[in-house]
XYZ file of N, CA and C in Angstrom:
390
model
N 163.489 -72.294 -35.171
C 163.959 -71.748 -33.926
C 162.903 -71.965 -32.852
N 163.366 -72.258 -31.671
C 162.489 -72.633 -30.597
C 161.916 -71.393 -29.899
N 160.618 -71.217 -29.963
C 159.970 -70.086 -29.301
C 159.096 -70.552 -28.142
N 159.310 -71.784 -27.657
C 158.519 -72.297 -26.540
C 158.902 -71.573 -25.259
N 157.934 -71.469 -24.348
C 158.202 -70.831 -23.059
C 159.050 -71.755 -22.205
N 159.914 -71.148 -21.392
C 160.785 -71.892 -20.492
C 160.148 -71.926 -19.109
N 160.427 -72.992 -18.364
C 159.958 -73.033 -16.985
C 161.028 -72.424 -16.090
N 160.606 -71.799 -15.013
C 161.536 -71.087 -14.140
C 162.467 -72.010 -13.371
N 162.121 -73.277 -13.230
C 162.980 -74.192 -12.496
C 163.809 -75.092 -13.425
N 163.888 -74.737 -14.693
C 164.654 -75.522 -15.676
C 166.131 -75.136 -15.581
N 166.970 -76.056 -15.087
C 168.399 -75.751 -14.978
C 169.189 -76.251 -16.183
N 168.501 -76.632 -17.250
C 169.188 -77.061 -18.477
C 169.141 -75.979 -19.549
N 168.600 -74.805 -19.205
C 168.485 -73.717 -20.177
C 169.875 -73.284 -20.628
N 170.069 -73.219 -21.934
C 171.319 -72.706 -22.490
C 171.066 -71.254 -22.886
N 171.787 -70.334 -22.245
C 171.554 -68.910 -22.489
C 171.691 -68.548 -23.960
N 172.609 -69.181 -24.670
C 172.827 -68.874 -26.082
C 171.667 -69.266 -26.970
N 170.758 -70.089 -26.464
C 169.614 -70.519 -27.254
C 168.340 -69.756 -26.947
N 168.410 -68.812 -26.019
C 167.223 -68.049 -25.630
C 167.094 -66.821 -26.523
N 165.931 -66.675 -27.152
C 165.666 -65.504 -27.981
C 165.337 -64.317 -27.089
N 165.970 -63.186 -27.354
C 165.670 -61.948 -26.653
C 164.515 -61.254 -27.365
N 163.860 -60.317 -26.709
C 162.720 -59.612 -27.292
C 163.210 -58.703 -28.424
N 162.824 -59.046 -29.662
C 163.270 -58.279 -30.838
C 162.820 -56.822 -30.787
N 161.730 -56.551 -30.074
C 161.215 -55.180 -30.005
C 162.176 -54.244 -29.278
N 163.133 -54.802 -28.543
C 164.112 -53.991 -27.818
C 165.302 -53.601 -28.689
N 165.323 -54.044 -29.942
C 166.478 -53.819 -30.813
C 166.050 -53.158 -32.114
N 166.924 -52.312 -32.627
C 166.720 -51.687 -33.928
C 167.367 -52.608 -34.963
N 166.575 -53.481 -35.557
C 167.094 -54.474 -36.502
C 166.917 -53.950 -37.924
N 168.021 -53.772 -38.653
C 167.900 -53.311 -40.040
C 167.131 -54.323 -40.896
N 166.478 -53.830 -41.926
C 165.780 -54.726 -42.866
C 166.772 -55.390 -43.818
N 167.828 -54.640 -44.181
C 168.808 -55.144 -45.156
C 170.212 -55.005 -44.585
N 171.046 -55.973 -44.950
C 172.426 -56.016 -44.465
C 173.390 -56.137 -45.636
N 174.523 -55.464 -45.533
C 175.578 -55.603 -46.528
C 176.583 -56.630 -45.992
N 176.873 -57.657 -46.796
C 177.753 -58.740 -46.362
C 178.838 -58.984 -47.402
N 180.075 -59.115 -46.925
C 181.178 -59.567 -47.768
C 181.328 -61.056 -47.475
N 180.851 -61.896 -48.410
C 180.826 -63.333 -48.171
C 182.213 -63.969 -48.151
N 183.235 -63.260 -48.662
C 184.583 -63.837 -48.617
C 185.044 -64.011 -47.174
N 184.412 -63.272 -46.241
C 184.773 -63.363 -44.820
C 183.842 -64.283 -44.040
N 182.938 -64.967 -44.727
C 182.011 -65.889 -44.054
C 182.798 -67.057 -43.467
N 182.337 -67.523 -42.305
C 182.946 -68.703 -41.674
C 181.867 -69.758 -41.511
N 182.303 -71.006 -41.497
C 181.372 -72.110 -41.313
C 181.798 -72.909 -40.091
N 180.811 -73.374 -39.312
C 181.131 -74.148 -38.112
C 181.779 -75.468 -38.513
N 182.546 -76.036 -37.589
C 183.241 -77.300 -37.870
C 182.272 -78.417 -38.234
N 181.114 -78.435 -37.569
C 180.134 -79.487 -37.864
C 179.292 -79.169 -39.104
N 179.516 -78.002 -39.703
C 178.857 -77.661 -40.962
C 177.389 -77.329 -40.849
N 176.902 -77.011 -39.623
C 175.460 -76.746 -39.499
C 175.096 -75.268 -39.513
N 176.124 -74.384 -39.570
C 175.799 -72.954 -39.622
C 176.915 -72.175 -40.303
N 176.503 -71.021 -40.845
C 177.451 -70.064 -41.407
C 177.407 -68.836 -40.514
N 178.569 -68.203 -40.314
C 178.650 -66.993 -39.508
C 179.073 -65.853 -40.425
N 178.211 -64.851 -40.529
C 178.456 -63.708 -41.399
C 178.697 -62.465 -40.558
N 179.530 -61.579 -41.067
C 179.727 -60.261 -40.460
C 179.067 -59.263 -41.412
N 178.103 -58.512 -40.897
C 177.289 -57.649 -41.754
C 177.263 -56.220 -41.233
N 176.869 -55.332 -42.131
C 176.646 -53.930 -41.790
C 175.202 -53.594 -42.132
N 174.632 -52.617 -41.442
C 173.326 -52.097 -41.811
C 173.484 -51.529 -43.225
N 172.790 -52.115 -44.194
C 172.993 -51.744 -45.599
C 172.693 -50.273 -45.858
N 171.627 -49.740 -45.271
C 171.278 -48.342 -45.495
C 172.376 -47.404 -45.047
N 172.879 -47.611 -43.844
C 173.959 -46.787 -43.305
C 175.227 -46.971 -44.121
N 175.564 -48.229 -44.437
C 176.799 -48.522 -45.165
C 176.804 -47.871 -46.546
N 175.673 -47.925 -47.247
C 175.619 -47.352 -48.594
C 175.801 -45.835 -48.558
N 175.183 -45.180 -47.577
C 175.324 -43.721 -47.451
C 176.783 -43.358 -47.142
N 177.385 -44.065 -46.198
C 178.773 -43.780 -45.822
C 179.737 -44.079 -46.973
N 179.462 -45.161 -47.696
C 180.307 -45.527 -48.838
C 180.273 -44.425 -49.903
N 179.074 -43.886 -50.174
C 178.943 -42.809 -51.150
C 179.653 -41.546 -50.692
N 179.792 -41.396 -49.361
C 180.491 -40.230 -48.811
C 182.001 -40.473 -48.731
N 182.456 -41.637 -49.188
C 183.889 -41.930 -49.209
C 184.460 -42.444 -47.900
N 183.601 -42.898 -46.991
C 184.065 -43.421 -45.699
C 184.550 -44.865 -45.868
N 185.651 -45.206 -45.177
C 186.199 -46.567 -45.192
C 185.323 -47.455 -44.315
N 184.572 -48.369 -44.937
C 183.629 -49.206 -44.204
C 184.314 -50.240 -43.322
N 185.586 -50.509 -43.552
C 186.279 -51.533 -42.763
C 186.416 -51.127 -41.297
N 186.213 -49.853 -41.006
C 186.323 -49.377 -39.623
C 185.006 -49.484 -38.845
N 183.917 -49.817 -39.543
C 182.618 -49.897 -38.884
C 182.468 -51.208 -38.114
N 181.777 -51.154 -36.991
C 181.517 -52.344 -36.187
C 180.446 -53.168 -36.892
N 180.714 -54.456 -37.047
C 179.795 -55.333 -37.770
C 178.763 -55.967 -36.847
N 177.733 -56.520 -37.469
C 176.681 -57.270 -36.802
C 176.910 -58.734 -37.158
N 176.928 -59.610 -36.161
C 177.108 -61.038 -36.418
C 175.756 -61.661 -36.737
N 175.724 -62.423 -37.845
C 174.506 -63.132 -38.239
C 174.861 -64.610 -38.389
N 174.151 -65.476 -37.671
C 174.307 -66.924 -37.841
C 173.166 -67.412 -38.721
N 173.526 -68.163 -39.774
C 172.539 -68.665 -40.724
C 172.571 -70.195 -40.675
N 171.392 -70.801 -40.551
C 171.313 -72.253 -40.408
C 170.756 -72.966 -41.629
N 170.321 -72.243 -42.659
C 169.776 -72.881 -43.856
C 170.433 -72.336 -45.104
N 170.353 -73.092 -46.202
C 170.915 -72.654 -47.480
C 172.427 -72.552 -47.469
N 173.090 -73.435 -46.707
C 174.538 -73.309 -46.522
C 175.344 -73.595 -47.790
N 174.841 -74.476 -48.652
C 175.557 -74.748 -49.911
C 175.647 -73.482 -50.751
N 174.539 -72.756 -50.805
C 174.495 -71.503 -51.557
C 175.463 -70.480 -50.947
N 175.505 -70.434 -49.613
C 176.413 -69.499 -48.938
C 177.869 -69.858 -49.212
N 178.169 -71.150 -49.289
C 179.535 -71.571 -49.609
C 179.898 -71.110 -51.024
N 178.935 -71.182 -51.946
C 179.170 -70.692 -53.310
C 179.466 -69.192 -53.286
N 178.700 -68.424 -52.487
C 178.939 -66.982 -52.387
C 180.340 -66.715 -51.844
N 180.764 -67.531 -50.872
C 182.098 -67.358 -50.293
C 183.156 -67.648 -51.353
N 182.978 -68.745 -52.095
C 183.943 -69.118 -53.134
C 184.050 -68.036 -54.204
N 182.932 -67.389 -54.506
C 182.907 -66.313 -55.512
C 183.330 -64.967 -54.919
N 183.594 -64.940 -53.596
C 183.934 -63.704 -52.875
C 182.897 -62.623 -53.151
N 181.640 -63.032 -53.149
C 180.526 -62.138 -53.449
C 180.324 -61.138 -52.313
N 179.996 -59.914 -52.693
C 179.553 -58.906 -51.731
C 178.130 -58.568 -52.136
N 177.205 -58.621 -51.189
C 175.805 -58.437 -51.550
C 175.016 -57.869 -50.393
N 173.848 -57.342 -50.729
C 172.889 -56.891 -49.728
C 171.900 -58.036 -49.538
N 171.678 -58.398 -48.276
C 170.805 -59.525 -47.960
C 169.678 -59.095 -47.038
N 168.661 -59.951 -46.970
C 167.596 -59.818 -45.991
C 167.516 -61.134 -45.231
N 167.242 -61.058 -43.935
C 167.096 -62.251 -43.101
C 165.615 -62.577 -42.963
N 165.281 -63.875 -43.011
C 163.920 -64.313 -42.807
C 163.702 -64.526 -41.317
N 162.815 -63.744 -40.725
C 162.456 -63.842 -39.309
C 163.680 -63.978 -38.387
N 164.570 -62.987 -38.379
C 165.758 -63.094 -37.524
C 165.389 -63.011 -36.043
N 166.131 -63.753 -35.233
C 165.974 -63.730 -33.786
C 167.235 -63.125 -33.180
N 167.097 -62.454 -32.045
C 168.233 -61.849 -31.351
C 168.626 -62.767 -30.195
N 169.913 -63.116 -30.147
C 170.425 -63.960 -29.065
C 171.736 -63.389 -28.549
N 172.114 -63.823 -27.356
C 173.393 -63.420 -26.782
C 174.544 -63.965 -27.622
N 175.632 -63.207 -27.680
C 176.812 -63.592 -28.458
C 177.934 -63.986 -27.503
N 178.439 -65.205 -27.672
C 179.541 -65.704 -26.853
C 180.857 -65.254 -27.470
N 181.702 -64.610 -26.670
C 183.029 -64.170 -27.113
C 184.028 -65.212 -26.654
N 184.529 -66.024 -27.606
C 185.447 -67.118 -27.251
C 186.730 -66.587 -26.632
N 187.241 -65.485 -27.138
C 188.489 -64.925 -26.625
C 188.369 -64.446 -25.192
N 187.207 -63.897 -24.857
C 186.979 -63.385 -23.501
C 186.295 -64.418 -22.602
N 185.853 -65.529 -23.192
C 185.098 -66.564 -22.466
C 183.927 -65.963 -21.686
N 183.164 -65.124 -22.387
C 182.000 -64.508 -21.747
C 181.000 -64.060 -22.813
N 179.788 -63.737 -22.356
C 178.766 -63.194 -23.241
C 179.084 -61.729 -23.480
N 179.181 -61.337 -24.749
C 179.492 -59.939 -25.085
C 178.653 -59.531 -26.288
N 177.618 -58.799 -26.036
C 176.794 -58.312 -27.131
C 175.761 -59.330 -27.577
N 175.207 -59.064 -28.759
C 174.155 -59.911 -29.304
C 174.462 -60.231 -30.767
N 173.731 -61.212 -31.281
C 173.847 -61.622 -32.683
C 172.439 -61.855 -33.216
N 172.337 -61.920 -34.515
C 171.085 -62.320 -35.151
C 171.225 -63.773 -35.570
N 170.136 -64.517 -35.455
C 170.098 -65.916 -35.855
C 168.924 -66.065 -36.809
N 169.165 -66.713 -37.949
C 168.094 -66.888 -38.935
C 168.251 -68.227 -39.643
N 167.125 -68.771 -40.096
C 167.163 -70.023 -40.857
C 167.449 -69.771 -42.328
N 167.223 -68.526 -42.784
C 167.334 -68.284 -44.218
C 167.645 -66.825 -44.496
N 168.492 -66.608 -45.495
C 168.706 -65.260 -45.999
C 168.359 -65.248 -47.478
N 168.040 -64.075 -47.995
C 167.821 -63.917 -49.428
C 168.616 -62.702 -49.878
N 169.110 -62.789 -51.102
C 169.778 -61.626 -51.679
C 168.691 -60.600 -51.947
N 168.965 -59.370 -51.575
C 167.982 -58.305 -51.717
C 167.858 -57.898 -53.182
N 166.640 -57.679 -53.591
C 166.368 -57.205 -54.959
C 166.269 -55.687 -54.932
N 166.791 -55.056 -55.945
C 166.670 -53.604 -56.072
C 167.293 -52.847 -54.939
N 168.610 -52.960 -54.836
C 169.322 -52.282 -53.740
C 169.165 -50.814 -53.926
C-alpha cells in the first residue's frame, strides 16, 4: 500500500487510494467473517469481505442476538486470494486478523458517492484461539 506523501498541486489523486489516519478510528483486532458472502473483483485482484467486530459479535451471539441485523465492516483483501476462494467454496465462517490494515473511503456504487470507510489489507490470517 502506498504511504508516500502527496503534493498539494497533484490533480491525479484518486480519493479511494488515500489512506486516512488510522488513529482516528477504533479498529478491532479481530473480525468475524462469513466467507460464503465474500465477493471477488472482476479482474480478480481483490476479495471484498463483510465483517463484524469479533469481540462484539461473540458476546451478542452468546446473548442470543441475531447477528444478521448488525452493520458490517467492509474489508478489501489484495493477497492470498486463492486461499480466500477456498474459504468461500467451503462456506467457512471464521475469526480473522488483518495485517497492517489501512482505512480508506468507501465508494457506494448505488448512490454514486463516497459513503463511509473500509479497511484495506494485503493479508489476513485466521485467528488462533478465538
